[in-house]
XYZ file of C-alpha atoms in Angstrom:
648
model
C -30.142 -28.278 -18.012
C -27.843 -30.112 -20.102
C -25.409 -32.120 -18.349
C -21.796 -30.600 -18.651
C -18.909 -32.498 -20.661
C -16.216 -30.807 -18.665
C -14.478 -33.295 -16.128
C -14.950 -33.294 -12.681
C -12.644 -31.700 -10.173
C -10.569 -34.479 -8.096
C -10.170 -33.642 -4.094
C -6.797 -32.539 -4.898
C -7.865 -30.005 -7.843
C -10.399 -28.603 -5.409
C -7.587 -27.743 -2.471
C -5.364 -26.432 -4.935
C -8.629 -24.292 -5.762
C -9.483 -23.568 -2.116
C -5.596 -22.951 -1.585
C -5.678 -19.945 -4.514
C -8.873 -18.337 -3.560
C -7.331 -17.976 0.073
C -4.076 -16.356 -1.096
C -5.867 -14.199 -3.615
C -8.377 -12.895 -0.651
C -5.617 -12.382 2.265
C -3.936 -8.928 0.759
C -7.220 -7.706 0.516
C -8.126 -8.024 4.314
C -7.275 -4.707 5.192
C -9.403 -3.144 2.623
C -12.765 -4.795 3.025
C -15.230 -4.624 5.319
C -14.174 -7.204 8.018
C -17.961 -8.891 7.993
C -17.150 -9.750 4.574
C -13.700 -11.372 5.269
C -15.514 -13.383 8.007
C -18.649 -14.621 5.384
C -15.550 -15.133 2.821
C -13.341 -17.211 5.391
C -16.494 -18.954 6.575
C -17.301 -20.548 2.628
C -13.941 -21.117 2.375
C -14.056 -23.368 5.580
C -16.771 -24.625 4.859
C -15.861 -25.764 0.901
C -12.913 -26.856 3.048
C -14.850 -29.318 5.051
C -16.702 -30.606 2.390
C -13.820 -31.464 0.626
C -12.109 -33.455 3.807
C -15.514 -35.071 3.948
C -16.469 -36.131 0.645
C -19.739 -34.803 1.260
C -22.298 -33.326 -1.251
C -22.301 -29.918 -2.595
C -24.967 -27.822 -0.909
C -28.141 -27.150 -3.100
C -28.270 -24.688 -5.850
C -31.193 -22.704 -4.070
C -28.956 -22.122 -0.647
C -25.878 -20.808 -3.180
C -28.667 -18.365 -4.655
C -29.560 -17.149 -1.322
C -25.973 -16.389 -0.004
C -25.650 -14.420 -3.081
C -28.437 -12.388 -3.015
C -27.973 -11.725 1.112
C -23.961 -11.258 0.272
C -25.207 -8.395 -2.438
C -27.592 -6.436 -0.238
C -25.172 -6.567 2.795
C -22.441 -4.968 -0.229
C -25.388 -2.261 -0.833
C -25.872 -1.634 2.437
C -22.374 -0.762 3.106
C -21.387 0.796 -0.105
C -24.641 2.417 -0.648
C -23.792 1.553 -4.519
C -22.915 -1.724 -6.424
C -20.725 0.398 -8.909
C -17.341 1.067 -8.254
C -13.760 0.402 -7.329
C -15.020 -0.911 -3.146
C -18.163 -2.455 -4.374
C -16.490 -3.721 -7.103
C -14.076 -5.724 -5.444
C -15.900 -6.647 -2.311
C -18.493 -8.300 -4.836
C -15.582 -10.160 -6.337
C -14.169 -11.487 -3.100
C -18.123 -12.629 -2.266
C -18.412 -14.524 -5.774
C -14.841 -15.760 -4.991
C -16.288 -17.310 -1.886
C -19.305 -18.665 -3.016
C -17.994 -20.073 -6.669
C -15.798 -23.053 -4.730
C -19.278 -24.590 -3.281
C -20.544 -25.026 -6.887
C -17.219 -26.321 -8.381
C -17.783 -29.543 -9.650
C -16.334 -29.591 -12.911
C -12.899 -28.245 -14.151
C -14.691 -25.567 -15.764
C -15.936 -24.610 -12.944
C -12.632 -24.727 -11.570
C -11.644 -22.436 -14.220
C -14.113 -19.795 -13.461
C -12.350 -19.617 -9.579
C -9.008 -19.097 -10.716
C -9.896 -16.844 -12.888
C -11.749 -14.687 -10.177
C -8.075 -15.259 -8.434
C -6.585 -13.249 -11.500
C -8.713 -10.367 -10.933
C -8.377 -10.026 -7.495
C -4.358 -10.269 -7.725
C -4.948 -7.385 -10.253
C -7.324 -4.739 -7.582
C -4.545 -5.437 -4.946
C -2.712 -2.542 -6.924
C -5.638 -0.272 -6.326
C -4.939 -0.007 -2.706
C -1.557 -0.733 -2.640
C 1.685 -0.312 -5.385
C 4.259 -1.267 -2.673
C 7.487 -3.257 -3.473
C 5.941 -5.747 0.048
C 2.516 -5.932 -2.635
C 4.019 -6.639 -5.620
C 6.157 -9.243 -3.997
C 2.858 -10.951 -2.161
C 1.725 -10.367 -5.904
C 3.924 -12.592 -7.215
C 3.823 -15.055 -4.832
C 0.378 -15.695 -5.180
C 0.584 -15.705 -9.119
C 2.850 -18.347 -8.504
C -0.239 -20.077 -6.526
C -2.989 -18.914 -8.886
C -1.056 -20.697 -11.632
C -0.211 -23.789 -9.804
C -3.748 -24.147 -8.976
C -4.386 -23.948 -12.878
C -2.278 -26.186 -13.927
C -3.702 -28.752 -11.188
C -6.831 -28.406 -13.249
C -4.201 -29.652 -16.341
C -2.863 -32.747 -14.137
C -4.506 -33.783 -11.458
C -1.833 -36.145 -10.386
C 1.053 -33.603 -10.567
C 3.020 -33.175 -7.240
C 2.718 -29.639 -5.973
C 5.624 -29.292 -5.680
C 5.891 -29.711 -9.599
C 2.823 -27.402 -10.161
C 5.067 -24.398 -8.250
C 7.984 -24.956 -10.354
C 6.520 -24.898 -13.351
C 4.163 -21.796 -12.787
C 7.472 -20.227 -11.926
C 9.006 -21.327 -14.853
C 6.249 -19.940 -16.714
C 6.632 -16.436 -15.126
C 10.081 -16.393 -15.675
C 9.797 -17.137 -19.072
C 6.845 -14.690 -19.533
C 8.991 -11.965 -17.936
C 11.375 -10.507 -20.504
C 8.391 -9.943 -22.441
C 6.624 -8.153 -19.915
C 9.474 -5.975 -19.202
C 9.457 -5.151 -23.116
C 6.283 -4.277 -22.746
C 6.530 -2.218 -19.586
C 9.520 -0.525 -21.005
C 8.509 0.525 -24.365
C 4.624 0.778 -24.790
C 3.272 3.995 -24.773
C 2.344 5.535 -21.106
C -0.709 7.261 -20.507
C -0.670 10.509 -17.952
C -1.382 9.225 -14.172
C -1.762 5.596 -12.782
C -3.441 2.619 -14.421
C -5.731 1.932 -12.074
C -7.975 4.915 -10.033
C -8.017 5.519 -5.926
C -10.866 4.998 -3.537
C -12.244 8.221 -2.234
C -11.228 7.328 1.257
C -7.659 5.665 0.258
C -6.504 9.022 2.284
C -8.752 8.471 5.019
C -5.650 7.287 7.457
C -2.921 9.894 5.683
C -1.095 12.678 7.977
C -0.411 16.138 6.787
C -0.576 19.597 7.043
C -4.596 21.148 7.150
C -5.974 24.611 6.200
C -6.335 25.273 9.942
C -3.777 25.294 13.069
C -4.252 25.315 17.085
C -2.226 24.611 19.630
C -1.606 20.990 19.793
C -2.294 20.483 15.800
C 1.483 20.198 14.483
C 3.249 18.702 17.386
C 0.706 15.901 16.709
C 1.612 15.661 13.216
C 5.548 15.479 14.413
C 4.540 11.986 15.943
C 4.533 10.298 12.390
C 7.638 9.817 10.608
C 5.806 8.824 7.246
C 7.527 10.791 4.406
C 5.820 13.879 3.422
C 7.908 14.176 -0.219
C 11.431 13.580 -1.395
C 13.559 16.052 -2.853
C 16.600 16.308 -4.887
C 18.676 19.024 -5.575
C 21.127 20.322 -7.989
C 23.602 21.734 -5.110
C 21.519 21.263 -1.649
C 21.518 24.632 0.139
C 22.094 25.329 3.997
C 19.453 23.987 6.282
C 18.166 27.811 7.292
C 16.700 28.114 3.503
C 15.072 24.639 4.192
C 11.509 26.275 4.660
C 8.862 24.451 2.469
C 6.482 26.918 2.326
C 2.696 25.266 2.472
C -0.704 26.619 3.851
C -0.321 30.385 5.053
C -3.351 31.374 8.138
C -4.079 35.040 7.885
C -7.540 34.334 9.877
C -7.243 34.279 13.884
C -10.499 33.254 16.331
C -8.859 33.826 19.271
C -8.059 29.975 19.079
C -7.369 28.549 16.207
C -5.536 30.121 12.783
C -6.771 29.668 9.299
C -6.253 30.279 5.647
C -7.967 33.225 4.389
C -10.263 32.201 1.051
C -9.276 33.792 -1.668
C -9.088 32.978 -5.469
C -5.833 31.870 -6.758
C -3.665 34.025 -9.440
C -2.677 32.447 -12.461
C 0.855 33.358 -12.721
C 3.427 34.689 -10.050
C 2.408 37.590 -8.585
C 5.905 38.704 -8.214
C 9.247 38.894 -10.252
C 12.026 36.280 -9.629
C 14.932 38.302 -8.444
C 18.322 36.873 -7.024
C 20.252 32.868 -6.999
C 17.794 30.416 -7.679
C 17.972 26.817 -6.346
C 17.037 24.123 -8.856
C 15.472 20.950 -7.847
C 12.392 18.325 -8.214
C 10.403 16.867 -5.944
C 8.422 13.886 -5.582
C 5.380 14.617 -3.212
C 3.452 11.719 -1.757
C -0.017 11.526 -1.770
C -1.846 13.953 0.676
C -5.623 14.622 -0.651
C -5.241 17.785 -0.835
C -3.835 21.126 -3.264
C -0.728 22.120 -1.501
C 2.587 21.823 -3.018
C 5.520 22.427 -1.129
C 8.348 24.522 -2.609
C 11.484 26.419 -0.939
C 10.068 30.215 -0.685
C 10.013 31.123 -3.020
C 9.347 29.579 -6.664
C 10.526 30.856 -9.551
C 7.988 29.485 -11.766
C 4.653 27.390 -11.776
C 4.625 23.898 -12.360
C 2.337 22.498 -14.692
C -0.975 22.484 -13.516
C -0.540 24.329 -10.792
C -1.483 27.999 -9.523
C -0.202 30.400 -6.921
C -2.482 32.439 -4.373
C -2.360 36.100 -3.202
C -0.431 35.120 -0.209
C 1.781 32.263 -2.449
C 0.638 29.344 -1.463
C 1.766 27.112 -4.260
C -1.599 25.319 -5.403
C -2.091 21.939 -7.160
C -5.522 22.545 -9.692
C -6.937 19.505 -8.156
C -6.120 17.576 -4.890
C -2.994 15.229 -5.067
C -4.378 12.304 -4.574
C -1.111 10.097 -6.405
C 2.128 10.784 -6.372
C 3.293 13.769 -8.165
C 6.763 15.064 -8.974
C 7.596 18.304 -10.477
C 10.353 20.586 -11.311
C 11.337 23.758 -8.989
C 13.449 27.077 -8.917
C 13.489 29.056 -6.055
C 14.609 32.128 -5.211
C 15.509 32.327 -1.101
C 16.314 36.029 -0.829
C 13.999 38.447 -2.533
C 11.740 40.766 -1.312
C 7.892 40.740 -2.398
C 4.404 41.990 -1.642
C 6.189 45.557 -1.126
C 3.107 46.963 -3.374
C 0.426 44.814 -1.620
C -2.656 46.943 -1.009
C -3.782 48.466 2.507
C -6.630 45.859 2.238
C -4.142 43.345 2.679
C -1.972 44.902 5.153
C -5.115 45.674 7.489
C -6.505 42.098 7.489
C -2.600 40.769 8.323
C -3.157 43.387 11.599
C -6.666 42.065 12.288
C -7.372 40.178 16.038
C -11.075 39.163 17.854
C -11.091 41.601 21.264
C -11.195 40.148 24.325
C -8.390 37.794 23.788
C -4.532 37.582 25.418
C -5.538 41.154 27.250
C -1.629 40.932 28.417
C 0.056 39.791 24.992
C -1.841 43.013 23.899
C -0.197 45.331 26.984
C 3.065 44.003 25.733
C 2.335 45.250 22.384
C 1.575 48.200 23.290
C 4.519 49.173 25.083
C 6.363 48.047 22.083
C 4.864 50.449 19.807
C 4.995 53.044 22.344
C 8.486 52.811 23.230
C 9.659 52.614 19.484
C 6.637 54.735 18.009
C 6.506 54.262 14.287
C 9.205 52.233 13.525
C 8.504 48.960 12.753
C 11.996 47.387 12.320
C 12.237 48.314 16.187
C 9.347 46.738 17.298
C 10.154 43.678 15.612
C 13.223 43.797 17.005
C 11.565 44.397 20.371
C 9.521 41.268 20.193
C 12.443 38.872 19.209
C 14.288 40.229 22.057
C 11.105 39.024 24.504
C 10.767 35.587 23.001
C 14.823 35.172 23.149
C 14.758 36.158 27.081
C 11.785 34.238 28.142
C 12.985 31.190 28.609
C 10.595 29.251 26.070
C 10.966 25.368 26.375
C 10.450 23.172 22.836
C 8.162 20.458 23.892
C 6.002 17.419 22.418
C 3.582 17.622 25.021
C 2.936 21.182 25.450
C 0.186 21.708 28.356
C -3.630 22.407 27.440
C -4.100 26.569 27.526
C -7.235 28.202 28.208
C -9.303 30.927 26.699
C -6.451 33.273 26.779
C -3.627 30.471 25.425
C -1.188 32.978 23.856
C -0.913 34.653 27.673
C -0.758 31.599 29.320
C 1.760 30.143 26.872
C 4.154 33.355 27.029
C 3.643 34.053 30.819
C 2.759 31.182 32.840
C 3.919 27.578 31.108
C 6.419 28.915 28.896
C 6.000 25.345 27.080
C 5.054 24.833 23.568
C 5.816 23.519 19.704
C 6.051 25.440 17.049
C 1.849 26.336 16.596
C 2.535 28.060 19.900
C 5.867 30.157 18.704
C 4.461 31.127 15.517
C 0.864 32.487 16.531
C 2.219 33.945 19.881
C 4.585 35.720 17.924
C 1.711 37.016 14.879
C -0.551 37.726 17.992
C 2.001 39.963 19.560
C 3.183 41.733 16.151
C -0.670 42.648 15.417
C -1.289 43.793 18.789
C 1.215 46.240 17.694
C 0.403 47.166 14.721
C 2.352 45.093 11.950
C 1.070 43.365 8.898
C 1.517 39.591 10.356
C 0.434 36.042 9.365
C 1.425 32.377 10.318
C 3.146 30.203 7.515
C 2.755 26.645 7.982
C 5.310 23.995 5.687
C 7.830 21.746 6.897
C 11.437 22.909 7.900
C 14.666 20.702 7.464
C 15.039 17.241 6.641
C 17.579 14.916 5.807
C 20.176 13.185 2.777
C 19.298 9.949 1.967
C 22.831 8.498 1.569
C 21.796 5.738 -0.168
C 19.805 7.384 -3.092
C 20.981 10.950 -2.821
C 17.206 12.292 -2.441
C 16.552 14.551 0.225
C 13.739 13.283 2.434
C 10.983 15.255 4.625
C 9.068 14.084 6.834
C 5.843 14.838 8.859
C 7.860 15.129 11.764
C 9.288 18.205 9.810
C 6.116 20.058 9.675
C 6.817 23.436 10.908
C 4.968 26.837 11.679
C 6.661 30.413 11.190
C 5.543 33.550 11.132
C 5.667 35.900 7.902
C 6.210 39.801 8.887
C 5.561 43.061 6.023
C 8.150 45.863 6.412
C 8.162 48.896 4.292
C 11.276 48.362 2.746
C 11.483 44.505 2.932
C 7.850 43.575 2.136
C 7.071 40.376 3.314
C 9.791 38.726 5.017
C 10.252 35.477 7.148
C 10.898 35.451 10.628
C 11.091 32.306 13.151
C 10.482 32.733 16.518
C 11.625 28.903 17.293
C 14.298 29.639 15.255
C 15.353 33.016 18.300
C 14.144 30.621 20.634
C 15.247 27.231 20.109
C 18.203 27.452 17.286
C 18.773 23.635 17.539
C 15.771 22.928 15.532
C 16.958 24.650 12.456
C 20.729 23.914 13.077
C 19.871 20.061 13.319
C 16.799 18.372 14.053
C 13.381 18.334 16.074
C 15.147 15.028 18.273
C 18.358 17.426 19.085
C 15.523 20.234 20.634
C 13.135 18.709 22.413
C 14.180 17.558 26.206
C 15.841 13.860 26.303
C 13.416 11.507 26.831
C 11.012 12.563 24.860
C 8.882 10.123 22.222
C 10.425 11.285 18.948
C 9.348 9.415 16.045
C 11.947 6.316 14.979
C 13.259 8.082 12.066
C 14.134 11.313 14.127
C 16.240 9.791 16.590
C 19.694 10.037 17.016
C 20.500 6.969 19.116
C 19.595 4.455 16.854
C 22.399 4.531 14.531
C 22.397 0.747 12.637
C 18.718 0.521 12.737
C 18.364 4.366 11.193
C 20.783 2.918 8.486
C 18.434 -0.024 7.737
C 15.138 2.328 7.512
C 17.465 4.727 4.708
C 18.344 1.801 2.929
C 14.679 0.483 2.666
C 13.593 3.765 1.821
C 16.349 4.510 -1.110
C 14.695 1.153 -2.490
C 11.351 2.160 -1.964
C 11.778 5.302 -3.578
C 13.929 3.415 -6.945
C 10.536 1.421 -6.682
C 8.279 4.783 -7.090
C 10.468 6.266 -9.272
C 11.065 3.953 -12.095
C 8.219 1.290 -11.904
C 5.440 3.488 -9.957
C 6.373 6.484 -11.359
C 7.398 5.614 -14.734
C 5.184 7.912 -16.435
C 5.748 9.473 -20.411
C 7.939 12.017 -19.162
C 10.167 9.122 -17.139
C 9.771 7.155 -20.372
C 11.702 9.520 -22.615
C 14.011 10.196 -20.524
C 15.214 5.934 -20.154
C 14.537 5.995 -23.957
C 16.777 8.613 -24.638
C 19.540 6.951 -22.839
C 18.787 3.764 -24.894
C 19.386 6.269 -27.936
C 15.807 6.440 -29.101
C 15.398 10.312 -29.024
C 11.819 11.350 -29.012
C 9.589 8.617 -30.110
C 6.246 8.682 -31.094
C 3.236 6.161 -30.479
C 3.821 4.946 -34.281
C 7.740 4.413 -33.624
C 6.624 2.622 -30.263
C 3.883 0.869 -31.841
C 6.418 -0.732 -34.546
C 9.158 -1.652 -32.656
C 6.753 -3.262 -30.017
C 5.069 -4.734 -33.279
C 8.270 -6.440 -34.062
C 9.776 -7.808 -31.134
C 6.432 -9.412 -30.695
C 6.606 -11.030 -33.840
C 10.278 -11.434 -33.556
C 9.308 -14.031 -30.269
C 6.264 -15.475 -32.103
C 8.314 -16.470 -34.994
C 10.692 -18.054 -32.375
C 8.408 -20.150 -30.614
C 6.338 -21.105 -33.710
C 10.012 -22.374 -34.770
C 10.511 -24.275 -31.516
C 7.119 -25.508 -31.123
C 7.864 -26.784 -35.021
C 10.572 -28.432 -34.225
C 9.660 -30.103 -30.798
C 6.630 -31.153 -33.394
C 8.959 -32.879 -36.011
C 10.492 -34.916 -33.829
C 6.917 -36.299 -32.289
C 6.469 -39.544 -34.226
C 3.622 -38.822 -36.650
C 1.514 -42.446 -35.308
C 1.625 -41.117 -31.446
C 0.620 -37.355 -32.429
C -2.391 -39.067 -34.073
C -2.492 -40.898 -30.344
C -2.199 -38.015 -28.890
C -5.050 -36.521 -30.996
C -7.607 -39.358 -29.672
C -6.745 -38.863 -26.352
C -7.715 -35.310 -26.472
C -11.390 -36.128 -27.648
C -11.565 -38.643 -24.926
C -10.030 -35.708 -22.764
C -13.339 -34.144 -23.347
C -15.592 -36.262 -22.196
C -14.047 -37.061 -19.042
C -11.360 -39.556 -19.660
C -7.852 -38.592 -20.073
C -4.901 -40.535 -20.422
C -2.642 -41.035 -18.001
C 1.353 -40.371 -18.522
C 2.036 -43.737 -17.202
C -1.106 -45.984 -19.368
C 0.012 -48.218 -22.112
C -2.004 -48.347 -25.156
C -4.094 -51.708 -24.045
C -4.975 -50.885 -20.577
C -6.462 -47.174 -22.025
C -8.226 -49.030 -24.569
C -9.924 -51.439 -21.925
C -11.053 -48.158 -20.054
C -12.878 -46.509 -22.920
C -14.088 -49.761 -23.342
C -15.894 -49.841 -20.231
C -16.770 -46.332 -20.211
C -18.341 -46.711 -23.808
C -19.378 -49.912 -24.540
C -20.975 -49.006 -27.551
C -17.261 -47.820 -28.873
C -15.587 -51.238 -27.485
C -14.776 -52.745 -31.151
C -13.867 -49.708 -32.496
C -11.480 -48.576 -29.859
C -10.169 -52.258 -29.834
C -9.521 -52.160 -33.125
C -7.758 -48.252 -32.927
C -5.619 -49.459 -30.059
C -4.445 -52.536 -32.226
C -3.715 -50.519 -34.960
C -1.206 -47.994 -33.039
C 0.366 -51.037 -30.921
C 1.395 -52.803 -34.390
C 2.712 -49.044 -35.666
C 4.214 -47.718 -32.643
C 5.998 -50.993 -31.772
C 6.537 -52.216 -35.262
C 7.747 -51.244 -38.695
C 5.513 -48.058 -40.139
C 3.209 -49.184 -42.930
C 1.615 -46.726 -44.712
C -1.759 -48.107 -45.216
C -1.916 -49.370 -41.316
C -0.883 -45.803 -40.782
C -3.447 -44.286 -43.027
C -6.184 -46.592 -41.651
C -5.405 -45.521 -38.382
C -5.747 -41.891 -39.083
C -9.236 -42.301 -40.693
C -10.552 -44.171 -37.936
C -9.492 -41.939 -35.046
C -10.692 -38.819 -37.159
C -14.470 -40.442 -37.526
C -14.364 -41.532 -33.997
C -16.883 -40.156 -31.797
C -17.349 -41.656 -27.986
């Protein structure tokens, strides 16, 4: 193997080195297996040590070995080397091992430029405001490191000022670029398949215990903002709908989705868009009900609002719904008799109920409906978080013996007890409420605000909304899940009402966070032309883009070709042809230093090439009588052929 001419990295290159790799690996934790961040720490360390030492580099054939055992332990956990988690956990291992090979700035090279790549799959897990700051810093780092390769003798402390310089300069240009080249449809970068592995949210299913578990989280579900915000009893975000019942457990009847509305919008609409977070699966949540489709989107039988694939990135879109009309009034009997459908041998005594409903009332079902709100008002129902565990017959032991539930148990108690007698009934699942942002204006919901209600067909109303927490428990609906629960209970942070200061911090941090998803996340073609068209640059195309991008790129090439022409004039022409020796000596491993007169570099080649003594004597003489003396053209000449033909 031919022996390298790149330099060799000092002790303080290589901890600048050490320190980049380690600030480039440490957002990634999180994400990666944690055997790997232990083998990863571990060659750090150890690199670590060998630097405090002084001792040797371990042998080529142990470096080939940790590679090969750090690639089959990747296989064996990924099953795959291709992809977005192999990918990167086979960076972070050839990040580890690269430092215990480093001994030449090239080398050097090779680790910060592994650095760069892992700053660049943070964003694949995480497109925070906290990881783009962490981003930055260790950019700032990466850089530093890099230009420690440049000057080994540089004080760190002048390596982080001028990387920051550097991104400072570099970032009016990057925001020209952000701003005004063309955007593609959806993110930059893809999402593992199990980036939603750890996410909360509504499912196609629901039994007791299901949603008062999801009203633990306070993560935000999707924001919303409205053109006039209507009266918290239209705040129903209609989701999932369960038309199937086990005896246990509720769920959404398959069926294949319409492609249009399957009803006319009638009545005021409410306009607004919302900006739903990332859930993994098809439901998108609108105010019952929507006027019209968003794009890419379809609309079931029972209108659920669908997504055509799962939402697996944030995803705003534009809504109109209507609040008060009346559909499904033509629905067929098919439909009707699986909405009265129950197992037998279930609730034996939420059926006697139901009976004496229908027989006290006979055929009308406006009565019995009536007759059943009536029950749950006078029972005495209690809104609880920790609703007791039921038994085979839960909706009997729920209405008649603990009288404690969440919503799950209001809603299918209450579709139990219509089918029993007789009605067309299903469960609705959504969320219900939320609250203003002050800060941003954007309505927020939250999981806490998942909800259950039950959906009820009438003859002459079709199918029409009814909440039995609502009869039970108004305070819900009026204000909040914290204002109806009993006091004491463990309400998630963000739905309490005692913490008044530290609420106003969280609604601050979120108004940023959402600026953050709106306009830098989220600034997708459609977000484009809409801040282009307030810069007065009304529809552009890729060419217009293209050309104006075109020219404010030459625009700042032309400038810095003039400064760096300039800052070249007034170089004296004998020390740029300096200058130009010291580069090819640069090369071969011996640079100048800032602070090394003429003489004292010349004795250094001298000893370092031998050979080259008179000739670098002779070079050195030359440029002392030049620099220090009057300029004479033929000296100067002289000089410039004999540093050109040098060769150490």
């Amino acid at each position: 193997m031919a022996k390298s001419n790149s330099p060799a990295v000092s002790t303080s290159q290589t901890w600048w080195l050490l320190g980049a790799a380690l600030t480039a690996l440490v957002p990634l934790i999180p994400h990666v297996p944690p055997w790997l961040v232990a083998l990863a720490l571990l060659l750090l360390a150890g690199r670590a040590l060998l630097n405090w030492t002084q001792r040797k580099l371990p042998a080529r054939r142990w470096l080939v070995l940790l590679t090969f055992a750090g690639t089959a332990g990747v296989l064996a956990q990924f099953k795959t080397l291709f992809g977005q988690n192999p990918g990167v956990a086979l960076l972070i291992l050839f990040l580890a091992l690269k430092p215990l090979e480093a001994r030449t700035r090239r080398d050097g090279l090779a680790v910060v430029f592994l650095c760069y790549f892992l700053i660049l799959a943070q964003f694949l897990f995480d497109q925070s405001i906290a990881a783009a700051g962490m981003m930055l810093a260790t950019i700032v780092t990466v850089t530093a490191a890099l230009g420690s390769l440049a000057d080994a003798r540089a004080r760190a402390a002048d390596l982080l000022r001028r990387s920051g310089v550097m991104l400072l300069q570099a970032a009016p240009f990057m925001l020209l670029l952000f701003v005004l080249f063309p955007r593609i449809q959806g993110p930059l970068w893809g999402l593992p398949r199990d980036a939603f592995s750890g996410l909360t949210g509504l499912s196609d299913s629901m039994a007791p215990g299901s949603i008062s578990n999801l009203s633990q989280s306070d993560a935000i579900a999707f924001r919303a903002r409205f053109a006039e915000s209507p009266p918290r009893d239209q705040l129903y975000w209609r989701g999932p709908v369960l038309n199937d019942f086990d005896g246990r457990t509720w769920r959404i009847e398959r069926r294949l989705p319409a492609q249009r509305l399957p009803y006319v919008p009638q009545g005021p609409a409410i306009d607004y868009e919302v900006t739903l977070e990332p859930h993994a699966k098809r439901w998108l949540f609108a105010l019952e009900l929507p006027g019209s489709l968003p794009p890419d989107s379809l609309m079931t039988g029972d209108y659920q609002l669908l997504a055509k694939a799962p939402v697996t990135a944030r995803q705003r879109y534009k809504a109109s719904s209507h609040t008060t009309m009346s559909v499904g009034l033509d629905d067929s009997e098919h439909v009707l008799q699986r909405a009265r459908t129950l197992p037998p041998d279930f609730n034996p005594r939420t059926r006697a109920l139901a009976a004496s409903w229908r027989q006290q009332h006979g055929s009308d079902d406006a009565a019995v409906l009536d007759a059943a709100k009536r029950f749950f008002l006078s029972q005495g129902l209690a809104y609880t978080l920790t609703p007791p565990l039921l038994g085979q017959h839960s909706i009997d032991e729920f209405l008649f013996e603990t009288r404690q539930g969440f919503c799950e148990h209001y809603s299918g108690a209450f579709v139990f007890a219509l089918r029993a007698a007789g009605l067309p009934a299903r469960v609705v699942t959504g969320y219900q409420g939320g609250e203003t942002n002050p800060f941003d204006g954007y309505f927020t919901v939250r999981q806490y605000d998942a909800h259950a209600w039950a959906e009820v067909w009438l003859a002459d109303n079709g199918w029409t909304r009814i909440d039995p927490t609502a009869i039970s428990v108004p305070l819900r609906i009026e204000q909040n899940l914290a204002a109806a629960v009993p006091a004491g209970s463990n309400v998630p942070f963000m739905a309490r009402l005692d913490l008044a200061l530290l609420r106003e911090l969280r609604l601050r941090l979120d108004a940023l966070a959402n600026n953050w998803n709106q306009w830098v996340i989220g600034y997708n073609p459609e977000r484009q032309r809409e801040f282009l068209d307030r810069l007065g640059m009304r529809a552009p195309d890729w060419r217009q883009m293209t050309a104006t991008l075109a020219v404010l790129a030459g625009l700042v090439l032309l400038g810095f070709t003039a400064w760096a022409l300039r800052q070249r004039r007034r170089t004296d022409p004998v020390q740029r042809t300096w200058i130009r020796l010291g580069r090819k000596l640069q090369r071969r491993g011996l640079p100048r230093h800032p602070w090394e007169g003429p003489l004292a570099y010349a004795g250094r080649i001298a000893v370092r090439f031998p050979e080259s003594a008179t000739e670098i004597g002779t070079i050195s003489t030359l440029y002392g009588r030049l620099r220090y003396g009057k300029l004479d053209p033929v000296l100067f000449s002289e000089l410039k052929s004999r540093v050109a033909r040098f060769q150490p």
